[in-house]
Amino acid sequence: MASEWWSSLLNVCSGEPQVGDAAENSVLSIEKQPYEEEEDEPVILEPPAVKEPPNPPAESPVVKAPSINEIQGDLKDMVRPEMLQEFRRKSVIEYNRLITESRRMHAESFTRAGPANRYGEMAELPPFQEGQHVPTLALINPMSGAAAGMDILQVARRCEYYKERFFNIIDVVKGQHRGGLLDVFRIELCKAKAEAEDMGTRPRLISGGGDGTGSFAIFMIFLALKADHSRAHEGMEDTGNGFIWTDEELKTSFPAIAQMPLGSANDFGNILGWGQKYPGDVSCPCGPCGGREAALGQLHRWIRAVIDPKSRVANFDVWGFMPPNGAEQCNFKLAELTGKRGRNPNHKIDGKRQVVFKQAGKPVPFFVCLYFSAGIGAYMTSRFQINRRQTPLRNRAEYTRQLLGIVLESNPPQLNGRLVGINIDCEDEPYFPPKRNRPNQGRKYREVGFYNINWQAHGLHGKDRAPVSTRLCGCCGSDRKPVMFNDGKIDMFRWKFASFFKNPGTTMQTDKKEDMLLSFSSNSAHKGVFFQWDGESRFAFSPSGADFQIYIRKVLSVPVVIGPWVDTRLTGSLDNGKPVCFEFCGKDTEDVEAVKRRTVQAVSGYLDGELNATVEEIRAANFHMAGHA
């Protein structure tokens, strides 16, 4: 109780407004103490005679209430400096105790019972030499790569440097309380920043997991750096942008991302030159050919390339879901497909196979690093999420099974036929359907969206739109630009099954644009559209059945570490003519500030309530919902 009273007192002295229960318990609130009534003889009161109200006096005295500044001034006079110093000393001691406990649990969290480590029970990572190697942290999903992430974290625990800076990303997400693992990650990130500054470089961050882990790692960096005024004395004071690092510090010290390919597709890691399989994925990890030694050797080469100061760093465009121009928030809601595992997860209701939804979980869409699309691929991804397997090979087979199922099944009544009802404008000009003046043009197409990287699903690429003669002649099409991740453009595409014969092949025709505004409308209420971004899928709709829009534009430029296996035939030039740095993006200052606000809202959980539909909103749209009659 004493610590709560002191916290309230210090908040009042610092000028921080009190909200909710905290305000009721603050020293400014009026204490309503119960009192004991004296037991006197009952008194019977006669009703008073009705009298005319007296005339008010010519001048009534006015009693002026003390202002909040006056009250704060009085409280500051009451609090002696030594009292504040003692409180802060105890607070620091308590905080350090919590951090020490989190570090201990972090170090002991990978005592694993089960299959032997694929890198060897006594394996270690390559030595890290301070001052020569680039300071590096890691956020790794332990379950990705058929649990290769867990093995890598175990190996890191045997190395003095890496054991402090390689984190289980799931534990970091769970440890957001004061003194939790998120605080430990923040402390290590700030240490790495100072060490990198001494070397004249920026720190690096290994993002270990599937394709969605890349954008989530960026989210986690912002979450760790989010300012908290109530903890300013613990180094979390707002520098004016909502974060504890200034814009200049973010520009020069935002960590460069190195994507470790631990997922099924690994499009992100592959395009950045880090391979399409996790480091150490050998065909015979336990066999007589020395599989563990070979796996460990591959892991060593991979880590050495990340920490090598000679490894190239490049700019990378990050796109984001933003409110349409002139709006304060998005006008659509999100739900998530659910159902039983199997070829067709949809439920049979009223004699028809119909999609069934649940409330959407994390991640909430904001950052887009790789690609976005609406149509058959997004629906397939939603069904795959229900049927996710334990190995990359089986996951790829599951994608194929779900795709074939969608093509052979009848369309659920909650979905329009193919892309009917979808219109897309880019740079305020119509893009899709290409002949919008004709009815039902969307029915001809299966998928529409954009690429930010030139690799999707192990084979889909993009190049600038060109005539048939240019596409068929390899020498004539050499000047067609591929999808580039640092040119400030998204590469819009649209395709139907005939497109694979017209292109020909799996290289889609693309159009470079600065933004995308998808509008959805339907002649029938209670419909929506599946979309996917970076391998995650959601269902967008309006609870009232009204039209809605999905607007995406460039929001960030982040540094990425380029791996040794990069293919510039796919990436194009890695030098976009600008210094490698981090920045919030927009056409003007107002656009940039809007991105900063949106980023703070994302890491503060505000977007969860704005975008994820409630049970009532899903019911209002007349959709079937799991677990609800």
XYZ file of C-alpha atoms in Angstrom:
629
model
C 0.000 0.000 0.000
C 2.855 2.371 0.777
C 4.439 1.845 -2.654
C 1.083 2.502 -4.377
C 0.691 5.725 -2.386
C 4.196 6.837 -3.325
C 3.595 6.034 -7.008
C 0.429 8.104 -6.994
C 2.203 10.939 -5.225
C 5.083 10.977 -7.701
C 2.695 10.908 -10.633
C 0.872 13.923 -9.244
C 4.130 15.748 -8.669
C 5.201 15.037 -12.237
C 1.951 16.421 -13.606
C 0.677 13.092 -14.979
C -3.125 12.907 -14.999
C -4.723 10.085 -13.077
C -7.191 7.804 -14.792
C -9.743 5.297 -13.564
C -9.036 3.503 -10.322
C -5.702 5.216 -9.957
C -7.463 8.563 -9.725
C -9.758 7.284 -7.004
C -6.772 6.112 -4.945
C -4.579 9.167 -5.525
C -3.770 11.717 -2.873
C -5.943 14.227 -4.723
C -9.091 12.211 -4.246
C -11.388 12.943 -1.296
C -11.238 10.134 1.200
C -14.736 8.996 2.078
C -14.208 7.638 5.540
C -17.156 5.893 7.231
C -18.225 7.609 10.457
C -20.045 6.409 13.548
C -23.335 8.080 14.386
C -24.056 8.817 18.038
C -27.084 7.078 19.381
C -29.327 9.954 20.567
C -33.004 10.011 21.347
C -35.089 10.030 18.185
C -36.213 13.478 17.228
C -39.460 13.978 15.321
C -39.193 16.883 12.920
C -42.222 18.896 11.954
C -42.603 19.683 8.265
C -41.385 23.211 7.691
C -43.856 25.870 6.727
C -43.839 26.858 3.117
C -42.153 30.209 2.719
C -41.322 32.385 -0.197
C -37.687 32.045 -1.188
C -35.702 34.906 0.226
C -34.202 37.428 -2.111
C -30.545 36.625 -2.806
C -28.028 39.034 -1.428
C -26.736 41.672 -3.763
C -23.319 40.013 -3.944
C -22.764 36.348 -3.064
C -19.283 35.456 -1.924
C -17.477 33.214 -4.452
C -15.217 30.499 -3.079
C -12.482 29.692 -5.604
C -11.309 26.076 -5.668
C -7.553 25.562 -5.724
C -6.158 24.752 -9.158
C -4.306 21.534 -9.947
C -1.076 23.520 -10.244
C -1.565 24.942 -6.762
C -2.235 21.465 -5.347
C 0.825 20.042 -7.117
C 2.899 22.915 -5.785
C 1.752 22.214 -2.239
C 2.538 18.501 -2.644
C 5.995 19.237 -4.001
C 6.652 21.361 -0.938
C 5.576 18.436 1.256
C 7.842 15.914 -0.479
C 11.445 16.364 0.575
C 14.226 15.542 -1.931
C 15.553 12.772 0.269
C 12.111 11.101 0.198
C 12.094 11.051 -3.612
C 15.655 9.801 -3.659
C 14.802 6.957 -1.304
C 11.787 5.968 -3.381
C 13.816 5.916 -6.582
C 16.575 3.914 -4.889
C 14.109 1.251 -3.778
C 12.449 1.267 -7.194
C 15.796 0.668 -8.911
C 16.646 -2.174 -6.513
C 13.284 -3.832 -7.162
C 13.607 -3.368 -10.938
C 17.114 -4.863 -10.982
C 15.863 -7.834 -8.987
C 13.109 -8.451 -11.554
C 15.579 -8.146 -14.439
C 17.970 -10.607 -12.758
C 15.151 -13.099 -12.288
C 14.079 -12.744 -15.936
C 17.654 -13.292 -17.089
C 17.883 -16.423 -14.940
C 14.664 -17.842 -16.372
C 15.828 -16.894 -19.865
C 19.073 -18.844 -19.394
C 17.250 -21.912 -18.049
C 14.391 -21.944 -20.529
C 15.932 -24.370 -23.032
C 16.558 -27.463 -20.986
C 14.896 -29.727 -23.490
C 13.842 -33.333 -23.106
C 13.312 -35.196 -26.359
C 15.175 -35.767 -29.619
C 18.874 -35.013 -29.661
C 20.017 -31.623 -30.901
C 20.574 -31.776 -34.671
C 23.775 -29.730 -34.269
C 25.237 -31.909 -31.525
C 24.891 -31.961 -27.772
C 28.136 -30.028 -27.213
C 27.866 -27.689 -30.219
C 28.687 -23.985 -29.917
C 28.304 -20.989 -32.187
C 31.390 -19.332 -33.738
C 33.261 -17.047 -31.288
C 32.144 -13.426 -31.222
C 34.971 -10.907 -30.974
C 33.847 -7.571 -29.603
C 35.069 -4.627 -31.626
C 35.567 -6.806 -34.702
C 32.150 -8.390 -35.210
C 28.918 -6.419 -35.551
C 26.797 -6.498 -32.327
C 23.940 -8.884 -33.061
C 20.724 -9.942 -31.335
C 18.200 -12.605 -32.336
C 14.457 -13.164 -32.032
C 13.823 -16.803 -32.931
C 10.642 -18.857 -33.049
C 11.674 -22.143 -31.364
C 8.997 -24.187 -33.140
C 9.871 -23.084 -36.684
C 11.963 -25.213 -39.036
C 10.671 -28.454 -37.511
C 11.924 -27.129 -34.139
C 15.315 -26.159 -35.581
C 14.785 -22.817 -33.848
C 14.809 -24.600 -30.495
C 18.085 -26.373 -31.343
C 19.740 -23.096 -32.375
C 18.670 -21.429 -29.134
C 20.075 -24.356 -27.169
C 23.425 -24.036 -28.949
C 23.434 -20.293 -28.270
C 23.036 -20.960 -24.526
C 26.531 -22.487 -24.447
C 28.182 -19.291 -25.697
C 28.875 -16.387 -23.366
C 27.953 -13.674 -25.877
C 24.981 -15.271 -27.615
C 23.239 -16.578 -24.512
C 22.489 -12.986 -23.467
C 21.262 -11.832 -26.884
C 19.489 -14.762 -28.569
C 15.838 -14.672 -27.476
C 12.841 -16.938 -27.820
C 10.444 -14.508 -29.502
C 7.432 -16.211 -27.893
C 8.859 -15.681 -24.395
C 9.621 -12.035 -25.201
C 6.006 -11.485 -26.257
C 4.804 -13.058 -23.009
C 7.294 -11.109 -20.871
C 5.900 -7.602 -21.373
C 5.472 -6.889 -17.657
C 7.872 -4.600 -15.796
C 11.167 -6.398 -15.398
C 10.136 -9.091 -17.869
C 12.001 -10.491 -20.858
C 10.923 -7.598 -23.084
C 12.801 -5.278 -20.738
C 15.852 -7.563 -20.950
C 15.637 -7.435 -24.752
C 15.418 -3.623 -24.600
C 18.486 -3.419 -22.346
C 20.517 -5.652 -24.661
C 19.320 -3.716 -27.722
C 20.472 -0.439 -26.193
C 23.832 -2.013 -25.270
C 24.253 -3.285 -28.828
C 23.405 0.203 -30.108
C 26.201 1.763 -28.008
C 28.683 -0.942 -29.055
C 27.801 -0.491 -32.732
C 28.159 3.287 -32.477
C 31.717 2.810 -31.229
C 32.396 0.779 -34.386
C 30.721 3.322 -36.660
C 27.934 0.937 -37.675
C 24.459 -0.204 -36.594
C 23.479 -3.376 -34.670
C 21.912 -6.359 -36.412
C 18.917 -8.519 -35.549
C 18.378 -12.112 -36.660
C 14.681 -12.755 -37.302
C 14.295 -16.524 -37.116
C 11.042 -18.021 -38.342
C 8.608 -18.006 -41.246
C 7.958 -15.140 -43.611
C 5.619 -13.407 -41.166
C 8.366 -13.295 -38.536
C 10.156 -10.532 -40.437
C 7.376 -7.975 -40.057
C 6.712 -9.221 -36.516
C 10.367 -8.694 -35.570
C 10.070 -5.064 -36.704
C 6.942 -4.811 -34.560
C 8.859 -6.209 -31.566
C 11.654 -3.646 -31.977
C 9.109 -0.840 -31.826
C 7.372 -2.493 -28.879
C 10.661 -2.642 -26.968
C 11.434 1.006 -27.752
C 7.954 2.354 -26.961
C 8.117 5.135 -24.383
C 6.366 4.869 -21.016
C 6.099 8.133 -19.075
C 5.406 6.329 -15.807
C 8.792 4.592 -16.160
C 10.834 7.575 -17.303
C 13.254 7.063 -14.387
C 13.987 3.585 -15.828
C 15.152 4.998 -19.155
C 11.799 4.927 -20.942
C 11.197 8.649 -21.360
C 9.497 9.813 -24.556
C 11.922 11.603 -26.879
C 9.066 13.327 -28.732
C 8.088 10.619 -31.216
C 6.509 8.080 -28.863
C 9.759 6.096 -28.466
C 12.813 6.189 -26.206
C 15.139 6.670 -29.177
C 15.066 9.964 -31.051
C 14.365 10.078 -34.786
C 18.090 10.511 -35.373
C 18.946 7.505 -33.196
C 16.376 5.399 -35.057
C 17.827 6.589 -38.359
C 21.384 5.565 -37.532
C 20.912 2.675 -35.058
C 17.695 0.832 -35.969
C 18.986 -2.750 -36.248
C 19.505 -4.245 -39.714
C 17.332 -7.350 -40.179
C 18.870 -10.697 -41.191
C 16.121 -13.230 -41.967
C 16.860 -16.797 -40.849
C 14.711 -19.117 -43.050
C 12.916 -21.388 -40.594
C 9.450 -21.442 -42.212
C 7.748 -23.324 -45.028
C 8.179 -20.957 -47.980
C 11.031 -18.750 -46.698
C 10.475 -16.203 -49.469
C 11.905 -13.367 -47.360
C 15.113 -15.122 -46.367
C 15.662 -16.475 -49.868
C 15.342 -13.111 -51.663
C 17.741 -11.469 -49.177
C 20.349 -14.142 -49.852
C 20.050 -16.253 -46.696
C 18.838 -19.443 -48.355
C 15.518 -21.187 -48.729
C 16.216 -23.789 -46.029
C 17.293 -23.275 -42.451
C 21.055 -23.406 -41.820
C 21.961 -27.018 -41.143
C 19.075 -28.647 -43.020
C 20.936 -31.784 -44.104
C 19.379 -34.927 -45.506
C 20.930 -37.257 -42.940
C 21.360 -35.452 -39.597
C 22.046 -38.605 -37.594
C 23.636 -40.884 -40.169
C 27.178 -42.198 -40.524
C 28.091 -39.446 -43.025
C 28.604 -36.953 -40.224
C 25.272 -35.196 -40.526
C 25.544 -33.260 -37.256
C 29.007 -31.995 -38.100
C 27.780 -30.870 -41.531
C 24.738 -29.166 -40.014
C 26.864 -27.346 -37.449
C 29.261 -26.249 -40.183
C 26.398 -24.711 -42.155
C 25.114 -22.946 -39.050
C 28.601 -21.548 -38.366
C 28.896 -20.186 -41.913
C 25.476 -18.601 -41.598
C 26.201 -16.867 -38.260
C 29.641 -15.721 -39.384
C 28.075 -14.048 -42.424
C 25.612 -12.144 -40.192
C 28.202 -10.787 -37.757
C 30.778 -10.018 -40.467
C 31.069 -6.215 -40.879
C 31.805 -6.805 -44.585
C 28.314 -8.241 -45.182
C 26.303 -5.792 -47.226
C 23.404 -3.792 -45.771
C 20.663 -2.372 -48.037
C 17.447 -0.363 -47.758
C 14.147 -2.248 -47.684
C 10.667 -0.767 -48.248
C 7.970 -1.635 -45.708
C 4.332 -0.970 -46.594
C 1.443 -0.521 -44.196
C -2.327 -0.670 -43.781
C -3.367 2.938 -43.256
C -6.753 4.695 -43.013
C -7.854 6.054 -46.412
C -7.038 9.693 -47.093
C -9.206 11.956 -44.952
C -10.150 9.184 -42.469
C -8.924 8.646 -38.924
C -9.319 4.869 -38.925
C -10.102 1.940 -41.210
C -13.739 1.193 -42.041
C -13.543 -2.606 -42.217
C -13.443 -5.358 -39.619
C -11.554 -8.644 -39.522
C -12.495 -12.216 -38.680
C -10.540 -15.448 -38.993
C -11.580 -18.654 -40.726
C -12.031 -21.672 -38.509
C -13.164 -25.269 -38.913
C -12.036 -28.863 -38.639
C -8.693 -29.972 -40.015
C -9.021 -31.669 -43.368
C -9.382 -31.117 -47.091
C -12.427 -28.899 -46.619
C -12.690 -27.125 -43.240
C -16.040 -25.484 -44.096
C -19.179 -26.558 -42.256
C -22.259 -27.982 -43.959
C -25.147 -25.687 -42.968
C -28.593 -25.695 -44.592
C -27.346 -28.179 -47.153
C -24.395 -26.018 -48.274
C -20.730 -25.845 -47.360
C -20.296 -22.482 -45.661
C -17.348 -20.674 -44.114
C -17.365 -20.331 -40.319
C -15.446 -17.621 -38.473
C -13.908 -16.870 -35.122
C -12.547 -13.668 -33.646
C -9.270 -12.730 -35.296
C -6.106 -13.037 -33.239
C -2.626 -11.661 -33.643
C -0.929 -10.475 -35.694
C -3.132 -7.503 -36.525
C -2.255 -6.313 -40.040
C -0.070 -3.234 -40.241
C 3.417 -3.841 -41.665
C 3.668 -5.531 -45.086
C 7.174 -6.641 -46.062
C 6.655 -9.227 -48.802
C 3.336 -9.171 -50.633
C -0.420 -8.610 -50.410
C -3.261 -10.207 -52.352
C -6.986 -10.822 -52.371
C -8.584 -13.856 -53.964
C -7.899 -17.566 -54.229
C -4.413 -17.393 -52.673
C -5.713 -15.598 -49.585
C -8.571 -18.106 -49.176
C -6.078 -20.964 -49.599
C -3.802 -19.444 -46.928
C -6.739 -19.198 -44.489
C -7.498 -22.886 -44.968
C -3.836 -23.800 -44.676
C -3.593 -22.008 -41.307
C -6.099 -24.540 -39.951
C -4.121 -27.457 -41.415
C -0.543 -26.363 -40.684
C 1.911 -29.308 -40.559
C 5.151 -29.925 -38.675
C 7.637 -29.978 -41.545
C 8.204 -27.585 -44.476
C 7.725 -30.366 -47.051
C 4.351 -31.414 -45.652
C 3.293 -27.770 -45.418
C 3.986 -27.274 -49.130
C 1.928 -30.374 -49.908
C -0.916 -28.987 -47.767
C -0.933 -25.738 -49.766
C -1.413 -27.778 -52.949
C -4.213 -29.851 -51.419
C -6.134 -26.773 -50.296
C -5.702 -25.077 -53.682
C -7.118 -28.093 -55.521
C -9.993 -28.271 -53.046
C -10.986 -24.636 -53.615
C -10.942 -25.059 -57.413
C -13.117 -28.184 -57.317
C -15.621 -27.004 -54.668
C -18.648 -24.769 -55.038
C -18.273 -21.190 -53.817
C -19.462 -20.534 -50.220
C -22.390 -18.051 -50.092
C -20.326 -15.619 -47.955
C -17.955 -15.012 -50.880
C -18.523 -13.396 -54.240
C -17.566 -15.311 -57.326
C -13.801 -14.935 -57.737
C -12.999 -11.164 -57.616
C -16.475 -9.753 -58.214
C -17.042 -6.620 -56.136
C -13.335 -5.669 -55.907
C -12.081 -2.429 -57.448
C -8.508 -1.201 -57.049
C -7.164 2.305 -57.629
C -3.453 3.110 -57.652
C -2.202 6.691 -57.489
C -5.861 7.842 -57.810
C -6.255 6.011 -61.135
C -8.238 2.811 -61.887
C -6.151 -0.366 -61.974
C -8.514 -3.302 -61.478
C -10.574 -4.570 -63.183
C -8.690 -3.437 -66.300
C -12.015 -2.791 -68.107
C -14.045 -1.410 -65.233
C -16.767 -0.031 -67.500
C -17.838 -3.576 -68.377
C -19.889 -5.600 -65.869
C -18.521 -8.601 -63.942
C -14.941 -8.177 -65.126
C -13.737 -9.363 -61.733
C -15.226 -12.804 -62.394
C -12.478 -13.480 -64.937
C -9.655 -13.113 -62.392
C -8.484 -15.308 -59.520
C -6.004 -13.059 -57.721
C -5.025 -9.391 -57.499
C -2.438 -7.696 -55.299
C 1.190 -6.628 -55.244
C 4.717 -7.915 -54.723
C 7.350 -6.107 -52.688
C 9.885 -8.926 -53.161
C 10.447 -10.943 -56.312
C 9.685 -14.340 -54.835
C 6.455 -15.991 -53.721
C 5.520 -19.599 -53.001
C 8.762 -21.062 -54.349
C 8.275 -19.804 -57.888
C 6.093 -16.753 -58.590
C 8.038 -13.710 -59.746
C 7.247 -10.411 -61.429
C 8.607 -8.171 -64.179
C 7.397 -4.955 -65.785
C 4.439 -5.320 -68.137
C 5.484 -5.787 -71.778
C 4.030 -6.837 -75.181
C 3.817 -10.525 -76.074
C 6.747 -10.309 -78.477
C 8.978 -8.899 -75.734
C 7.891 -11.528 -73.228
C 8.564 -14.374 -75.670
C 11.952 -13.091 -76.767
C 14.479 -13.364 -73.976
C 16.950 -10.922 -75.502
C 14.262 -8.272 -76.143
C 12.981 -8.463 -72.584
C 16.321 -7.955 -70.877
C 15.445 -4.347 -69.992
C 12.268 -5.338 -68.114
C 12.763 -4.440 -64.463
C 12.029 -7.129 -61.865
C 10.243 -6.535 -58.587
C 12.617 -4.516 -56.412
C 12.266 -4.152 -52.645
C 13.933 -0.750 -52.340
C 12.599 1.322 -55.253
C 9.725 2.923 -53.334
C 7.166 1.111 -55.521
C 4.812 -1.800 -55.106
C 4.516 -4.085 -58.140
C 0.809 -4.623 -58.806
C -0.336 -7.830 -60.502
C -3.554 -9.516 -61.540
C -3.895 -13.016 -62.893
C -6.217 -15.760 -64.014
C -5.228 -19.321 -64.864
C -4.802 -18.347 -68.523
C -2.125 -15.852 -67.460
C 0.395 -18.672 -66.946
C 0.106 -19.498 -70.660
C 0.069 -15.886 -71.866
C 3.085 -14.676 -69.845
C 4.284 -17.462 -70.383
C 5.374 -19.203 -67.196
C 5.303 -18.115 -63.561
C 6.706 -14.609 -64.055
C 3.724 -12.292 -63.664
C 3.371 -8.982 -65.488
C 3.581 -6.191 -62.918
C 2.976 -2.447 -62.792
C 4.990 -0.218 -60.459
C 2.739 1.974 -58.297
C 3.088 4.169 -55.200
C -0.018 2.979 -53.310
C -3.098 0.763 -53.485
C -6.730 1.427 -52.534
C -8.897 -1.700 -52.624
C -12.654 -1.032 -52.500
C -15.125 -3.828 -51.868
C -18.844 -3.662 -52.622
C -21.473 -6.310 -53.084
C -25.001 -6.384 -54.405
C -25.828 -8.590 -51.450
C -25.105 -7.651 -47.857
C -23.223 -9.930 -45.490
C -20.318 -10.757 -47.769
C -16.622 -10.035 -47.534
C -13.247 -10.853 -48.997
C -10.227 -12.883 -47.904
C -6.860 -11.145 -48.124
C -3.356 -12.244 -47.162
C -0.157 -10.413 -46.323
C 3.248 -11.991 -45.714
C 1.699 -15.444 -45.360
C -1.031 -14.428 -42.875
C -4.696 -14.356 -43.902
C -7.839 -12.632 -42.634
C -11.433 -12.057 -43.790
C -12.438 -8.402 -44.205
C -16.052 -7.262 -44.052
C -18.407 -4.516 -42.920
C -20.808 -5.446 -40.073
C -23.526 -3.315 -41.695
C -22.875 -4.636 -45.198
C -21.628 -1.249 -46.394
C -18.779 -0.755 -48.854
C -15.296 -0.616 -47.328
C -11.733 0.199 -48.387
C -8.276 -1.231 -47.690
C -5.534 1.334 -48.246
C -1.825 0.462 -48.306
C 1.133 2.804 -48.808
C 4.820 2.947 -47.936
C 5.367 3.570 -44.214
C 8.991 2.639 -43.428
C 12.409 2.142 -44.920
C 14.421 -0.316 -42.827
C 17.974 -1.665 -43.232
C 18.408 -5.365 -44.050
C 21.514 -7.534 -44.087
C 22.178 -9.137 -47.475
C 23.271 -12.778 -47.319
C 26.006 -14.482 -49.353
C 23.554 -16.280 -51.665
C 21.667 -13.248 -53.016
C 20.640 -13.416 -56.692
C 20.701 -9.947 -58.242
C 18.837 -11.291 -61.294
C 15.816 -11.474 -58.983
C 16.441 -8.424 -56.811
C 17.753 -5.966 -59.372
C 20.227 -3.385 -58.111
C 20.584 -3.379 -54.335
C 21.718 0.246 -54.386
C 18.724 2.582 -54.650
C 20.925 5.662 -54.620
C 20.108 6.596 -51.035
C 22.125 6.165 -47.822
C 21.190 3.030 -45.903
C 19.116 4.181 -42.947
C 15.828 3.846 -41.141
C 13.037 6.355 -41.718
C 9.311 6.880 -41.340
C 7.934 7.570 -44.822
C 5.361 9.898 -46.339
C 4.935 12.547 -49.011
C 4.979 15.344 -46.445
C 5.398 15.979 -42.730
C 1.735 15.214 -42.039
C 2.017 11.806 -43.719
C 5.161 11.006 -41.725
C 3.524 11.981 -38.435
C 0.520 9.812 -39.332
C 2.854 6.809 -39.687
C 4.465 7.513 -36.311
C 1.043 7.714 -34.639
C -0.086 4.531 -36.357
C 3.069 2.712 -35.285
C 2.569 3.730 -31.650
C -1.081 2.654 -31.898
C -0.010 -0.723 -33.298
C 2.457 -1.520 -30.503
C 0.049 -0.157 -27.868
C -2.695 -2.598 -28.901
C -5.039 0.103 -30.173
C -5.319 -1.465 -33.634
C -6.634 -4.697 -32.096
C -9.853 -2.944 -31.136
C -10.039 -0.908 -34.329
C -9.673 -3.830 -36.749
C -10.596 -7.111 -35.040
C -14.346 -7.678 -35.044
C -16.218 -8.461 -31.834
C -18.670 -11.342 -31.512
C -21.520 -8.872 -31.892
C -20.048 -7.415 -35.095
C -19.580 -10.868 -36.640
C -23.156 -11.734 -35.733
C -24.410 -8.407 -37.126
C -22.962 -9.403 -40.501
C -25.000 -12.624 -40.293
C -21.926 -14.852 -40.468
C -21.720 -18.273 -38.880
C -19.429 -18.283 -35.861
C -17.760 -21.193 -34.122
C -19.081 -21.881 -30.632
C -22.010 -19.474 -30.952
C -25.532 -20.454 -31.798
